[in-house]
PDB file of N, CA and C in Angstrom:
ATOM      1  N   UNK Y   1      16.365 -12.831  -2.622  1.00  0.00           N
ATOM      2  CA  UNK Y   1      16.588 -12.557  -4.012  1.00  0.00           C
ATOM      3  C   UNK Y   1      18.069 -12.658  -4.340  1.00  0.00           C
ATOM      4  N   UNK Y   2      18.913 -12.263  -3.415  1.00  0.00           N
ATOM      5  CA  UNK Y   2      20.345 -12.379  -3.650  1.00  0.00           C
ATOM      6  C   UNK Y   2      20.773 -13.828  -3.795  1.00  0.00           C
ATOM      7  N   UNK Y   3      20.199 -14.685  -2.966  1.00  0.00           N
ATOM      8  CA  UNK Y   3      20.517 -16.104  -3.054  1.00  0.00           C
ATOM      9  C   UNK Y   3      20.078 -16.678  -4.399  1.00  0.00           C
ATOM     10  N   UNK Y   4      18.912 -16.272  -4.859  1.00  0.00           N
ATOM     11  CA  UNK Y   4      18.423 -16.739  -6.160  1.00  0.00           C
ATOM     12  C   UNK Y   4      19.345 -16.271  -7.274  1.00  0.00           C
ATOM     13  N   UNK Y   5      19.793 -15.027  -7.198  1.00  0.00           N
ATOM     14  CA  UNK Y   5      20.707 -14.499  -8.219  1.00  0.00           C
ATOM     15  C   UNK Y   5      22.011 -15.284  -8.230  1.00  0.00           C
ATOM     16  N   UNK Y   6      22.529 -15.593  -7.044  1.00  0.00           N
ATOM     17  CA  UNK Y   6      23.770 -16.361  -6.955  1.00  0.00           C
ATOM     18  C   UNK Y   6      23.589 -17.754  -7.559  1.00  0.00           C
ATOM     19  N   UNK Y   7      22.478 -18.376  -7.260  1.00  0.00           N
ATOM     20  CA  UNK Y   7      22.202 -19.713  -7.802  1.00  0.00           C
ATOM     21  C   UNK Y   7      22.167 -19.665  -9.324  1.00  0.00           C
ATOM     22  N   UNK Y   8      21.506 -18.649  -9.869  1.00  0.00           N
ATOM     23  CA  UNK Y   8      21.416 -18.537 -11.324  1.00  0.00           C
ATOM     24  C   UNK Y   8      22.787 -18.314 -11.959  1.00  0.00           C
ATOM     25  N   UNK Y   9      23.670 -17.633 -11.237  1.00  0.00           N
ATOM     26  CA  UNK Y   9      24.999 -17.349 -11.779  1.00  0.00           C
ATOM     27  C   UNK Y   9      25.951 -18.531 -11.702  1.00  0.00           C
ATOM     28  N   UNK Y  10      25.846 -19.330 -10.638  1.00  0.00           N
ATOM     29  CA  UNK Y  10      26.843 -20.387 -10.448  1.00  0.00           C
ATOM     30  C   UNK Y  10      26.390 -21.761 -10.912  1.00  0.00           C
ATOM     31  N   UNK Y  11      25.088 -21.958 -11.091  1.00  0.00           N
ATOM     32  CA  UNK Y  11      24.599 -23.258 -11.535  1.00  0.00           C
ATOM     33  C   UNK Y  11      24.304 -23.238 -13.032  1.00  0.00           C
ATOM     34  N   UNK Y  12      24.514 -24.356 -13.657  1.00  0.00           N
ATOM     35  CA  UNK Y  12      24.176 -24.495 -15.070  1.00  0.00           C
ATOM     36  C   UNK Y  12      22.669 -24.645 -15.238  1.00  0.00           C
ATOM     37  N   UNK Y  13      22.193 -24.334 -16.422  1.00  0.00           N
ATOM     38  CA  UNK Y  13      20.795 -24.547 -16.746  1.00  0.00           C
ATOM     39  C   UNK Y  13      19.926 -23.313 -16.667  1.00  0.00           C
ATOM     40  N   UNK Y  14      20.512 -22.180 -16.322  1.00  0.00           N
ATOM     41  CA  UNK Y  14      19.720 -20.952 -16.210  1.00  0.00           C
ATOM     42  C   UNK Y  14      19.954 -20.013 -17.389  1.00  0.00           C
ATOM     43  N   UNK Y  15      20.767 -20.443 -18.339  1.00  0.00           N
ATOM     44  CA  UNK Y  15      21.071 -19.608 -19.481  1.00  0.00           C
ATOM     45  C   UNK Y  15      19.803 -19.388 -20.313  1.00  0.00           C
ATOM     46  N   UNK Y  16      19.632 -18.168 -20.807  1.00  0.00           N
ATOM     47  CA  UNK Y  16      18.505 -17.815 -21.681  1.00  0.00           C
ATOM     48  C   UNK Y  16      17.142 -18.084 -21.051  1.00  0.00           C
ATOM     49  N   UNK Y  17      17.067 -18.010 -19.738  1.00  0.00           N
ATOM     50  CA  UNK Y  17      15.802 -18.165 -19.010  1.00  0.00           C
ATOM     51  C   UNK Y  17      15.495 -16.869 -18.287  1.00  0.00           C
ATOM     52  N   UNK Y  18      14.255 -16.618 -18.086  1.00  0.00           N
ATOM     53  CA  UNK Y  18      13.863 -15.475 -17.260  1.00  0.00           C
ATOM     54  C   UNK Y  18      12.976 -15.982 -16.126  1.00  0.00           C
ATOM     55  N   UNK Y  19      13.045 -15.297 -15.022  1.00  0.00           N
ATOM     56  CA  UNK Y  19      12.305 -15.687 -13.828  1.00  0.00           C
ATOM     57  C   UNK Y  19      11.509 -14.494 -13.317  1.00  0.00           C
ATOM     58  N   UNK Y  20      10.363 -14.790 -12.751  1.00  0.00           N
ATOM     59  CA  UNK Y  20       9.571 -13.786 -12.039  1.00  0.00           C
ATOM     60  C   UNK Y  20       9.875 -13.973 -10.563  1.00  0.00           C
ATOM     61  N   UNK Y  21      10.648 -13.064  -9.990  1.00  0.00           N
ATOM     62  CA  UNK Y  21      11.038 -13.165  -8.587  1.00  0.00           C
ATOM     63  C   UNK Y  21      10.041 -12.348  -7.773  1.00  0.00           C
ATOM     64  N   UNK Y  22       9.169 -13.048  -7.054  1.00  0.00           N
ATOM     65  CA  UNK Y  22       8.123 -12.389  -6.277  1.00  0.00           C
ATOM     66  C   UNK Y  22       8.112 -12.953  -4.856  1.00  0.00           C
ATOM     67  N   UNK Y  23       7.313 -12.333  -4.027  1.00  0.00           N
ATOM     68  CA  UNK Y  23       7.123 -12.843  -2.676  1.00  0.00           C
ATOM     69  C   UNK Y  23       6.224 -14.063  -2.677  1.00  0.00           C
ATOM     70  N   UNK Y  24       5.887 -14.519  -1.484  1.00  0.00           N
ATOM     71  CA  UNK Y  24       5.083 -15.730  -1.351  1.00  0.00           C
ATOM     72  C   UNK Y  24       3.598 -15.485  -1.593  1.00  0.00           C
ATOM     73  N   UNK Y  25       3.194 -14.204  -1.650  1.00  0.00           N
ATOM     74  CA  UNK Y  25       1.814 -13.850  -1.983  1.00  0.00           C
ATOM     75  C   UNK Y  25       1.784 -12.397  -2.418  1.00  0.00           C
ATOM     76  N   UNK Y  26       0.690 -12.023  -3.083  1.00  0.00           N
ATOM     77  CA  UNK Y  26       0.506 -10.635  -3.475  1.00  0.00           C
ATOM     78  C   UNK Y  26       0.011  -9.847  -2.271  1.00  0.00           C
ATOM     79  N   UNK Y  27       0.531  -8.635  -2.093  1.00  0.00           N
ATOM     80  CA  UNK Y  27       0.126  -7.797  -0.970  1.00  0.00           C
ATOM     81  C   UNK Y  27      -0.347  -6.443  -1.475  1.00  0.00           C
ATOM     82  N   UNK Y  28      -1.473  -5.991  -0.948  1.00  0.00           N
ATOM     83  CA  UNK Y  28      -1.982  -4.653  -1.234  1.00  0.00           C
ATOM     84  C   UNK Y  28      -1.402  -3.685  -0.200  1.00  0.00           C
ATOM     85  N   UNK Y  29      -1.544  -2.395  -0.460  1.00  0.00           N
ATOM     86  CA  UNK Y  29      -1.071  -1.399   0.504  1.00  0.00           C
ATOM     87  C   UNK Y  29      -1.720  -1.611   1.872  1.00  0.00           C
ATOM     88  N   UNK Y  30      -2.977  -2.035   1.895  1.00  0.00           N
ATOM     89  CA  UNK Y  30      -3.650  -2.276   3.182  1.00  0.00           C
ATOM     90  C   UNK Y  30      -2.992  -3.428   3.939  1.00  0.00           C
ATOM     91  N   UNK Y  31      -2.497  -4.434   3.208  1.00  0.00           N
ATOM     92  CA  UNK Y  31      -1.780  -5.546   3.849  1.00  0.00           C
ATOM     93  C   UNK Y  31      -0.483  -5.047   4.489  1.00  0.00           C
ATOM     94  N   UNK Y  32       0.208  -4.181   3.774  1.00  0.00           N
ATOM     95  CA  UNK Y  32       1.473  -3.634   4.282  1.00  0.00           C
ATOM     96  C   UNK Y  32       1.216  -2.788   5.526  1.00  0.00           C
ATOM     97  N   UNK Y  33       0.126  -2.038   5.529  1.00  0.00           N
ATOM     98  CA  UNK Y  33      -0.218  -1.220   6.695  1.00  0.00           C
ATOM     99  C   UNK Y  33      -0.610  -2.083   7.889  1.00  0.00           C
ATOM    100  N   UNK Y  34      -1.219  -3.233   7.645  1.00  0.00           N
ATOM    101  CA  UNK Y  34      -1.664  -4.121   8.721  1.00  0.00           C
ATOM    102  C   UNK Y  34      -0.522  -4.922   9.337  1.00  0.00           C
ATOM    103  N   UNK Y  35       0.530  -5.177   8.593  1.00  0.00           N
ATOM    104  CA  UNK Y  35       1.620  -6.038   9.066  1.00  0.00           C
ATOM    105  C   UNK Y  35       2.262  -5.559  10.365  1.00  0.00           C
ATOM    106  N   UNK Y  36       2.578  -4.263  10.544  1.00  0.00           N
ATOM    107  CA  UNK Y  36       3.178  -3.847  11.826  1.00  0.00           C
ATOM    108  C   UNK Y  36       2.270  -4.123  13.014  1.00  0.00           C
ATOM    109  N   UNK Y  37       0.948  -3.958  12.837  1.00  0.00           N
ATOM    110  CA  UNK Y  37       0.013  -4.239  13.922  1.00  0.00           C
ATOM    111  C   UNK Y  37       0.074  -5.705  14.308  1.00  0.00           C
ATOM    112  N   UNK Y  38       0.101  -6.573  13.314  1.00  0.00           N
ATOM    113  CA  UNK Y  38       0.138  -8.007  13.597  1.00  0.00           C
ATOM    114  C   UNK Y  38       1.437  -8.413  14.282  1.00  0.00           C
ATOM    115  N   UNK Y  39       2.521  -7.701  14.016  1.00  0.00           N
ATOM    116  CA  UNK Y  39       3.810  -8.036  14.623  1.00  0.00           C
ATOM    117  C   UNK Y  39       4.023  -7.376  15.979  1.00  0.00           C
ATOM    118  N   UNK Y  40       3.491  -6.152  16.151  1.00  0.00           N
ATOM    119  CA  UNK Y  40       3.793  -5.391  17.364  1.00  0.00           C
ATOM    120  C   UNK Y  40       2.577  -5.054  18.215  1.00  0.00           C
ATOM    121  N   UNK Y  41       1.395  -5.155  17.639  1.00  0.00           N
ATOM    122  CA  UNK Y  41       0.192  -4.740  18.351  1.00  0.00           C
ATOM    123  C   UNK Y  41      -0.084  -3.257  18.227  1.00  0.00           C
ATOM    124  N   UNK Y  42       0.818  -2.515  17.603  1.00  0.00           N
ATOM    125  CA  UNK Y  42       0.606  -1.080  17.395  1.00  0.00           C
ATOM    126  C   UNK Y  42      -0.185  -0.874  16.116  1.00  0.00           C
ATOM    127  N   UNK Y  43      -1.170  -0.016  16.184  1.00  0.00           N
ATOM    128  CA  UNK Y  43      -2.028   0.178  15.025  1.00  0.00           C
ATOM    129  C   UNK Y  43      -1.344   1.033  13.961  1.00  0.00           C
ATOM    130  N   UNK Y  44      -1.690   0.758  12.746  1.00  0.00           N
ATOM    131  CA  UNK Y  44      -1.268   1.563  11.609  1.00  0.00           C
ATOM    132  C   UNK Y  44      -2.363   1.447  10.570  1.00  0.00           C
ATOM    133  N   UNK Y  45      -2.368   2.341   9.621  1.00  0.00           N
ATOM    134  CA  UNK Y  45      -3.411   2.292   8.611  1.00  0.00           C
ATOM    135  C   UNK Y  45      -2.868   2.803   7.283  1.00  0.00           C
ATOM    136  N   UNK Y  46      -3.601   2.509   6.250  1.00  0.00           N
ATOM    137  CA  UNK Y  46      -3.285   2.991   4.916  1.00  0.00           C
ATOM    138  C   UNK Y  46      -4.301   4.064   4.564  1.00  0.00           C
ATOM    139  N   UNK Y  47      -3.813   5.214   4.147  1.00  0.00           N
ATOM    140  CA  UNK Y  47      -4.677   6.285   3.707  1.00  0.00           C
ATOM    141  C   UNK Y  47      -4.497   6.455   2.208  1.00  0.00           C
ATOM    142  N   UNK Y  48      -5.566   6.266   1.471  1.00  0.00           N
ATOM    143  CA  UNK Y  48      -5.521   6.421   0.023  1.00  0.00           C
ATOM    144  C   UNK Y  48      -5.490   7.908  -0.301  1.00  0.00           C
ATOM    145  N   UNK Y  49      -4.419   8.347  -0.946  1.00  0.00           N
ATOM    146  CA  UNK Y  49      -4.242   9.757  -1.287  1.00  0.00           C
ATOM    147  C   UNK Y  49      -4.400   9.900  -2.796  1.00  0.00           C
ATOM    148  N   UNK Y  50      -5.129  10.916  -3.214  1.00  0.00           N
ATOM    149  CA  UNK Y  50      -5.277  11.212  -4.638  1.00  0.00           C
ATOM    150  C   UNK Y  50      -3.895  11.425  -5.264  1.00  0.00           C
ATOM    151  N   UNK Y  51      -3.714  10.934  -6.472  1.00  0.00           N
ATOM    152  CA  UNK Y  51      -2.399  10.961  -7.133  1.00  0.00           C
ATOM    153  C   UNK Y  51      -1.814  12.363  -7.215  1.00  0.00           C
ATOM    154  N   UNK Y  52      -2.610  13.358  -7.561  1.00  0.00           N
ATOM    155  CA  UNK Y  52      -2.064  14.719  -7.679  1.00  0.00           C
ATOM    156  C   UNK Y  52      -1.628  15.260  -6.321  1.00  0.00           C
ATOM    157  N   UNK Y  53      -2.380  14.930  -5.278  1.00  0.00           N
ATOM    158  CA  UNK Y  53      -1.998  15.363  -3.924  1.00  0.00           C
ATOM    159  C   UNK Y  53      -0.715  14.666  -3.483  1.00  0.00           C
ATOM    160  N   UNK Y  54      -0.579  13.388  -3.831  1.00  0.00           N
ATOM    161  CA  UNK Y  54       0.632  12.636  -3.487  1.00  0.00           C
ATOM    162  C   UNK Y  54       1.847  13.248  -4.178  1.00  0.00           C
ATOM    163  N   UNK Y  55       1.718  13.540  -5.471  1.00  0.00           N
ATOM    164  CA  UNK Y  55       2.820  14.158  -6.219  1.00  0.00           C
ATOM    165  C   UNK Y  55       3.195  15.499  -5.593  1.00  0.00           C
ATOM    166  N   UNK Y  56       2.202  16.287  -5.228  1.00  0.00           N
ATOM    167  CA  UNK Y  56       2.472  17.593  -4.616  1.00  0.00           C
ATOM    168  C   UNK Y  56       3.190  17.437  -3.271  1.00  0.00           C
ATOM    169  N   UNK Y  57       2.811  16.456  -2.488  1.00  0.00           N
ATOM    170  CA  UNK Y  57       3.487  16.213  -1.210  1.00  0.00           C
ATOM    171  C   UNK Y  57       4.954  15.855  -1.435  1.00  0.00           C
ATOM    172  N   UNK Y  58       5.210  15.039  -2.447  1.00  0.00           N
ATOM    173  CA  UNK Y  58       6.594  14.675  -2.756  1.00  0.00           C
ATOM    174  C   UNK Y  58       7.391  15.902  -3.170  1.00  0.00           C
ATOM    175  N   UNK Y  59       6.821  16.729  -4.031  1.00  0.00           N
ATOM    176  CA  UNK Y  59       7.508  17.940  -4.505  1.00  0.00           C
ATOM    177  C   UNK Y  59       7.781  18.876  -3.331  1.00  0.00           C
ATOM    178  N   UNK Y  60       6.780  19.074  -2.480  1.00  0.00           N
ATOM    179  CA  UNK Y  60       6.965  19.934  -1.297  1.00  0.00           C
ATOM    180  C   UNK Y  60       8.001  19.362  -0.353  1.00  0.00           C
ATOM    181  N   UNK Y  61       8.191  18.053  -0.379  1.00  0.00           N
ATOM    182  CA  UNK Y  61       9.201  17.408   0.451  1.00  0.00           C
ATOM    183  C   UNK Y  61      10.592  17.428  -0.167  1.00  0.00           C
ATOM    184  N   UNK Y  62      10.712  18.021  -1.351  1.00  0.00           N
ATOM    185  CA  UNK Y  62      12.031  18.171  -1.961  1.00  0.00           C
ATOM    186  C   UNK Y  62      12.339  17.216  -3.106  1.00  0.00           C
ATOM    187  N   UNK Y  63      11.397  16.378  -3.472  1.00  0.00           N
ATOM    188  CA  UNK Y  63      11.623  15.464  -4.586  1.00  0.00           C
ATOM    189  C   UNK Y  63      11.492  16.266  -5.884  1.00  0.00           C
ATOM    190  N   UNK Y  64      12.458  16.168  -6.781  1.00  0.00           N
ATOM    191  CA  UNK Y  64      12.340  16.885  -8.054  1.00  0.00           C
ATOM    192  C   UNK Y  64      11.057  16.488  -8.785  1.00  0.00           C
ATOM    193  N   UNK Y  65      10.437  17.459  -9.447  1.00  0.00           N
ATOM    194  CA  UNK Y  65       9.128  17.238 -10.067  1.00  0.00           C
ATOM    195  C   UNK Y  65       9.074  16.028 -10.998  1.00  0.00           C
ATOM    196  N   UNK Y  66      10.051  15.829 -11.896  1.00  0.00           N
ATOM    197  CA  UNK Y  66       9.964  14.649 -12.765  1.00  0.00           C
ATOM    198  C   UNK Y  66       9.970  13.337 -11.976  1.00  0.00           C
ATOM    199  N   UNK Y  67      10.764  13.272 -10.918  1.00  0.00           N
ATOM    200  CA  UNK Y  67      10.806  12.059 -10.106  1.00  0.00           C
ATOM    201  C   UNK Y  67       9.531  11.892  -9.289  1.00  0.00           C
ATOM    202  N   UNK Y  68       8.948  13.005  -8.853  1.00  0.00           N
ATOM    203  CA  UNK Y  68       7.696  12.940  -8.096  1.00  0.00           C
ATOM    204  C   UNK Y  68       6.589  12.351  -8.954  1.00  0.00           C
ATOM    205  N   UNK Y  69       6.522  12.770 -10.210  1.00  0.00           N
ATOM    206  CA  UNK Y  69       5.487  12.235 -11.090  1.00  0.00           C
ATOM    207  C   UNK Y  69       5.776  10.784 -11.470  1.00  0.00           C
ATOM    208  N   UNK Y  70       7.034  10.440 -11.613  1.00  0.00           N
ATOM    209  CA  UNK Y  70       7.395   9.048 -11.887  1.00  0.00           C
ATOM    210  C   UNK Y  70       6.992   8.157 -10.713  1.00  0.00           C
ATOM    211  N   UNK Y  71       7.326   8.586  -9.501  1.00  0.00           N
ATOM    212  CA  UNK Y  71       6.978   7.819  -8.300  1.00  0.00           C
ATOM    213  C   UNK Y  71       5.464   7.723  -8.128  1.00  0.00           C
ATOM    214  N   UNK Y  72       4.770   8.803  -8.437  1.00  0.00           N
ATOM    215  CA  UNK Y  72       3.310   8.795  -8.332  1.00  0.00           C
ATOM    216  C   UNK Y  72       2.703   7.787  -9.296  1.00  0.00           C
ATOM    217  N   UNK Y  73       3.211   7.753 -10.508  1.00  0.00           N
ATOM    218  CA  UNK Y  73       2.719   6.779 -11.485  1.00  0.00           C
ATOM    219  C   UNK Y  73       2.998   5.358 -11.051  1.00  0.00           C
ATOM    220  N   UNK Y  74       4.186   5.145 -10.505  1.00  0.00           N
ATOM    221  CA  UNK Y  74       4.566   3.824 -10.021  1.00  0.00           C
ATOM    222  C   UNK Y  74       3.645   3.385  -8.874  1.00  0.00           C
ATOM    223  N   UNK Y  75       3.420   4.284  -7.919  1.00  0.00           N
ATOM    224  CA  UNK Y  75       2.551   3.972  -6.777  1.00  0.00           C
ATOM    225  C   UNK Y  75       1.114   3.716  -7.231  1.00  0.00           C
ATOM    226  N   UNK Y  76       0.647   4.489  -8.204  1.00  0.00           N
ATOM    227  CA  UNK Y  76      -0.706   4.295  -8.735  1.00  0.00           C
ATOM    228  C   UNK Y  76      -0.825   2.936  -9.423  1.00  0.00           C
ATOM    229  N   UNK Y  77       0.191   2.564 -10.190  1.00  0.00           N
ATOM    230  CA  UNK Y  77       0.176   1.257 -10.852  1.00  0.00           C
ATOM    231  C   UNK Y  77       0.155   0.121  -9.839  1.00  0.00           C
ATOM    232  N   UNK Y  78       0.918   0.261  -8.761  1.00  0.00           N
ATOM    233  CA  UNK Y  78       0.910  -0.767  -7.712  1.00  0.00           C
ATOM    234  C   UNK Y  78      -0.481  -0.867  -7.094  1.00  0.00           C
ATOM    235  N   UNK Y  79      -1.061   0.294  -6.765  1.00  0.00           N
ATOM    236  CA  UNK Y  79      -2.395   0.312  -6.157  1.00  0.00           C
ATOM    237  C   UNK Y  79      -3.423  -0.346  -7.071  1.00  0.00           C
ATOM    238  N   UNK Y  80      -3.277  -0.150  -8.372  1.00  0.00           N
ATOM    239  CA  UNK Y  80      -4.221  -0.705  -9.344  1.00  0.00           C
ATOM    240  C   UNK Y  80      -3.830  -2.098  -9.815  1.00  0.00           C
ATOM    241  N   UNK Y  81      -2.901  -2.731  -9.102  1.00  0.00           N
ATOM    242  CA  UNK Y  81      -2.496  -4.115  -9.343  1.00  0.00           C
ATOM    243  C   UNK Y  81      -1.859  -4.342 -10.721  1.00  0.00           C
ATOM    244  N   UNK Y  82      -1.214  -3.310 -11.259  1.00  0.00           N
ATOM    245  CA  UNK Y  82      -0.541  -3.452 -12.548  1.00  0.00           C
ATOM    246  C   UNK Y  82       0.691  -4.349 -12.462  1.00  0.00           C
ATOM    247  N   UNK Y  83       1.251  -4.478 -11.257  1.00  0.00           N
ATOM    248  CA  UNK Y  83       2.415  -5.330 -11.051  1.00  0.00           C
ATOM    249  C   UNK Y  83       2.027  -6.577 -10.269  1.00  0.00           C
ATOM    250  N   UNK Y  84       0.766  -6.944 -10.336  1.00  0.00           N
ATOM    251  CA  UNK Y  84       0.242  -8.069  -9.567  1.00  0.00           C
ATOM    252  C   UNK Y  84       0.651  -9.403 -10.156  1.00  0.00           C
ATOM    253  N   UNK Y  85       1.915  -9.681 -10.120  1.00  0.00           N
ATOM    254  CA  UNK Y  85       2.454 -10.925 -10.669  1.00  0.00           C
ATOM    255  C   UNK Y  85       2.853 -11.818  -9.503  1.00  0.00           C
ATOM    256  N   UNK Y  86       2.436 -13.054  -9.564  1.00  0.00           N
ATOM    257  CA  UNK Y  86       2.863 -14.018  -8.548  1.00  0.00           C
ATOM    258  C   UNK Y  86       3.511 -15.192  -9.252  1.00  0.00           C
ATOM    259  N   UNK Y  87       4.612 -15.628  -8.715  1.00  0.00           N
ATOM    260  CA  UNK Y  87       5.330 -16.764  -9.285  1.00  0.00           C
ATOM    261  C   UNK Y  87       5.979 -17.554  -8.153  1.00  0.00           C
ATOM    262  N   UNK Y  88       6.157 -18.828  -8.375  1.00  0.00           N
ATOM    263  CA  UNK Y  88       6.870 -19.665  -7.411  1.00  0.00           C
ATOM    264  C   UNK Y  88       8.338 -19.833  -7.804  1.00  0.00           C
ATOM    265  N   UNK Y  89       8.815 -19.022  -8.765  1.00  0.00           N
ATOM    266  CA  UNK Y  89      10.200 -19.140  -9.227  1.00  0.00           C
ATOM    267  C   UNK Y  89      11.210 -18.971  -8.093  1.00  0.00           C
ATOM    268  N   UNK Y  90      10.994 -17.988  -7.220  1.00  0.00           N
ATOM    269  CA  UNK Y  90      11.942 -17.763  -6.130  1.00  0.00           C
ATOM    270  C   UNK Y  90      12.001 -18.981  -5.212  1.00  0.00           C
ATOM    271  N   UNK Y  91      10.856 -19.510  -4.835  1.00  0.00           N
ATOM    272  CA  UNK Y  91      10.806 -20.695  -3.972  1.00  0.00           C
ATOM    273  C   UNK Y  91      11.501 -21.873  -4.645  1.00  0.00           C
ATOM    274  N   UNK Y  92      11.281 -22.039  -5.939  1.00  0.00           N
ATOM    275  CA  UNK Y  92      11.905 -23.140  -6.679  1.00  0.00           C
ATOM    276  C   UNK Y  92      13.426 -22.978  -6.699  1.00  0.00           C
ATOM    277  N   UNK Y  93      13.885 -21.760  -6.917  1.00  0.00           N
ATOM    278  CA  UNK Y  93      15.336 -21.524  -6.997  1.00  0.00           C
ATOM    279  C   UNK Y  93      16.038 -21.729  -5.659  1.00  0.00           C
ATOM    280  N   UNK Y  94      15.460 -21.197  -4.575  1.00  0.00           N
ATOM    281  CA  UNK Y  94      16.167 -21.249  -3.284  1.00  0.00           C
ATOM    282  C   UNK Y  94      15.755 -22.436  -2.418  1.00  0.00           C
ATOM    283  N   UNK Y  95      14.692 -23.135  -2.799  1.00  0.00           N
ATOM    284  CA  UNK Y  95      14.303 -24.344  -2.091  1.00  0.00           C
ATOM    285  C   UNK Y  95      13.491 -24.139  -0.832  1.00  0.00           C
ATOM    286  N   UNK Y  96      13.101 -22.902  -0.534  1.00  0.00           N
ATOM    287  CA  UNK Y  96      12.237 -22.625   0.623  1.00  0.00           C
ATOM    288  C   UNK Y  96      11.238 -21.542   0.241  1.00  0.00           C
ATOM    289  N   UNK Y  97      10.138 -21.495   0.968  1.00  0.00           N
ATOM    290  CA  UNK Y  97       9.127 -20.464   0.727  1.00  0.00           C
ATOM    291  C   UNK Y  97       9.689 -19.111   1.171  1.00  0.00           C
ATOM    292  N   UNK Y  98       9.547 -18.068   0.339  1.00  0.00           N
ATOM    293  CA  UNK Y  98      10.040 -16.747   0.730  1.00  0.00           C
ATOM    294  C   UNK Y  98       9.296 -16.218   1.967  1.00  0.00           C
ATOM    295  N   UNK Y  99       9.966 -15.380   2.716  1.00  0.00           N
ATOM    296  CA  UNK Y  99       9.346 -14.767   3.898  1.00  0.00           C
ATOM    297  C   UNK Y  99       8.145 -13.925   3.480  1.00  0.00           C
ATOM    298  N   UNK Y 100       7.157 -13.855   4.348  1.00  0.00           N
ATOM    299  CA  UNK Y 100       5.995 -13.022   4.098  1.00  0.00           C
ATOM    300  C   UNK Y 100       6.095 -11.757   4.937  1.00  0.00           C
ATOM    301  N   UNK Y 101       5.139 -10.870   4.789  1.00  0.00           N
ATOM    302  CA  UNK Y 101       5.118  -9.648   5.589  1.00  0.00           C
ATOM    303  C   UNK Y 101       5.036  -9.947   7.077  1.00  0.00           C
ATOM    304  N   UNK Y 102       4.422 -11.048   7.447  1.00  0.00           N
ATOM    305  CA  UNK Y 102       4.151 -11.354   8.846  1.00  0.00           C
ATOM    306  C   UNK Y 102       5.193 -12.229   9.513  1.00  0.00           C
ATOM    307  N   UNK Y 103       6.251 -12.597   8.793  1.00  0.00           N
ATOM    308  CA  UNK Y 103       7.277 -13.430   9.423  1.00  0.00           C
ATOM    309  C   UNK Y 103       7.982 -12.649  10.520  1.00  0.00           C
ATOM    310  N   UNK Y 104       8.175 -13.308  11.649  1.00  0.00           N
ATOM    311  CA  UNK Y 104       8.902 -12.663  12.752  1.00  0.00           C
ATOM    312  C   UNK Y 104      10.314 -13.205  12.806  1.00  0.00           C
TER     313      UNK Y 104
END
């Protein structure tokens, strides 16, 4: 992403344009949990936690309540694919396919 930002700043033709900078594919929380196993052979898993329980865990861990609820909403939106945007803009800007979760 840093390389893409630099390209947009130093090259002409990016004025008044917006880009969707995403990875090479959409990943669910289960994909993220599976990636360490595929790289190391060590098992990991994703446990779906109810939003109120997640917020309470954050608060008990010292996260201020407003931030805990903000983070909980953000995590819930990700889980529900609210940010499920895929674009090839990053690949187009930097000239190579972005790394995936499984790249070694």
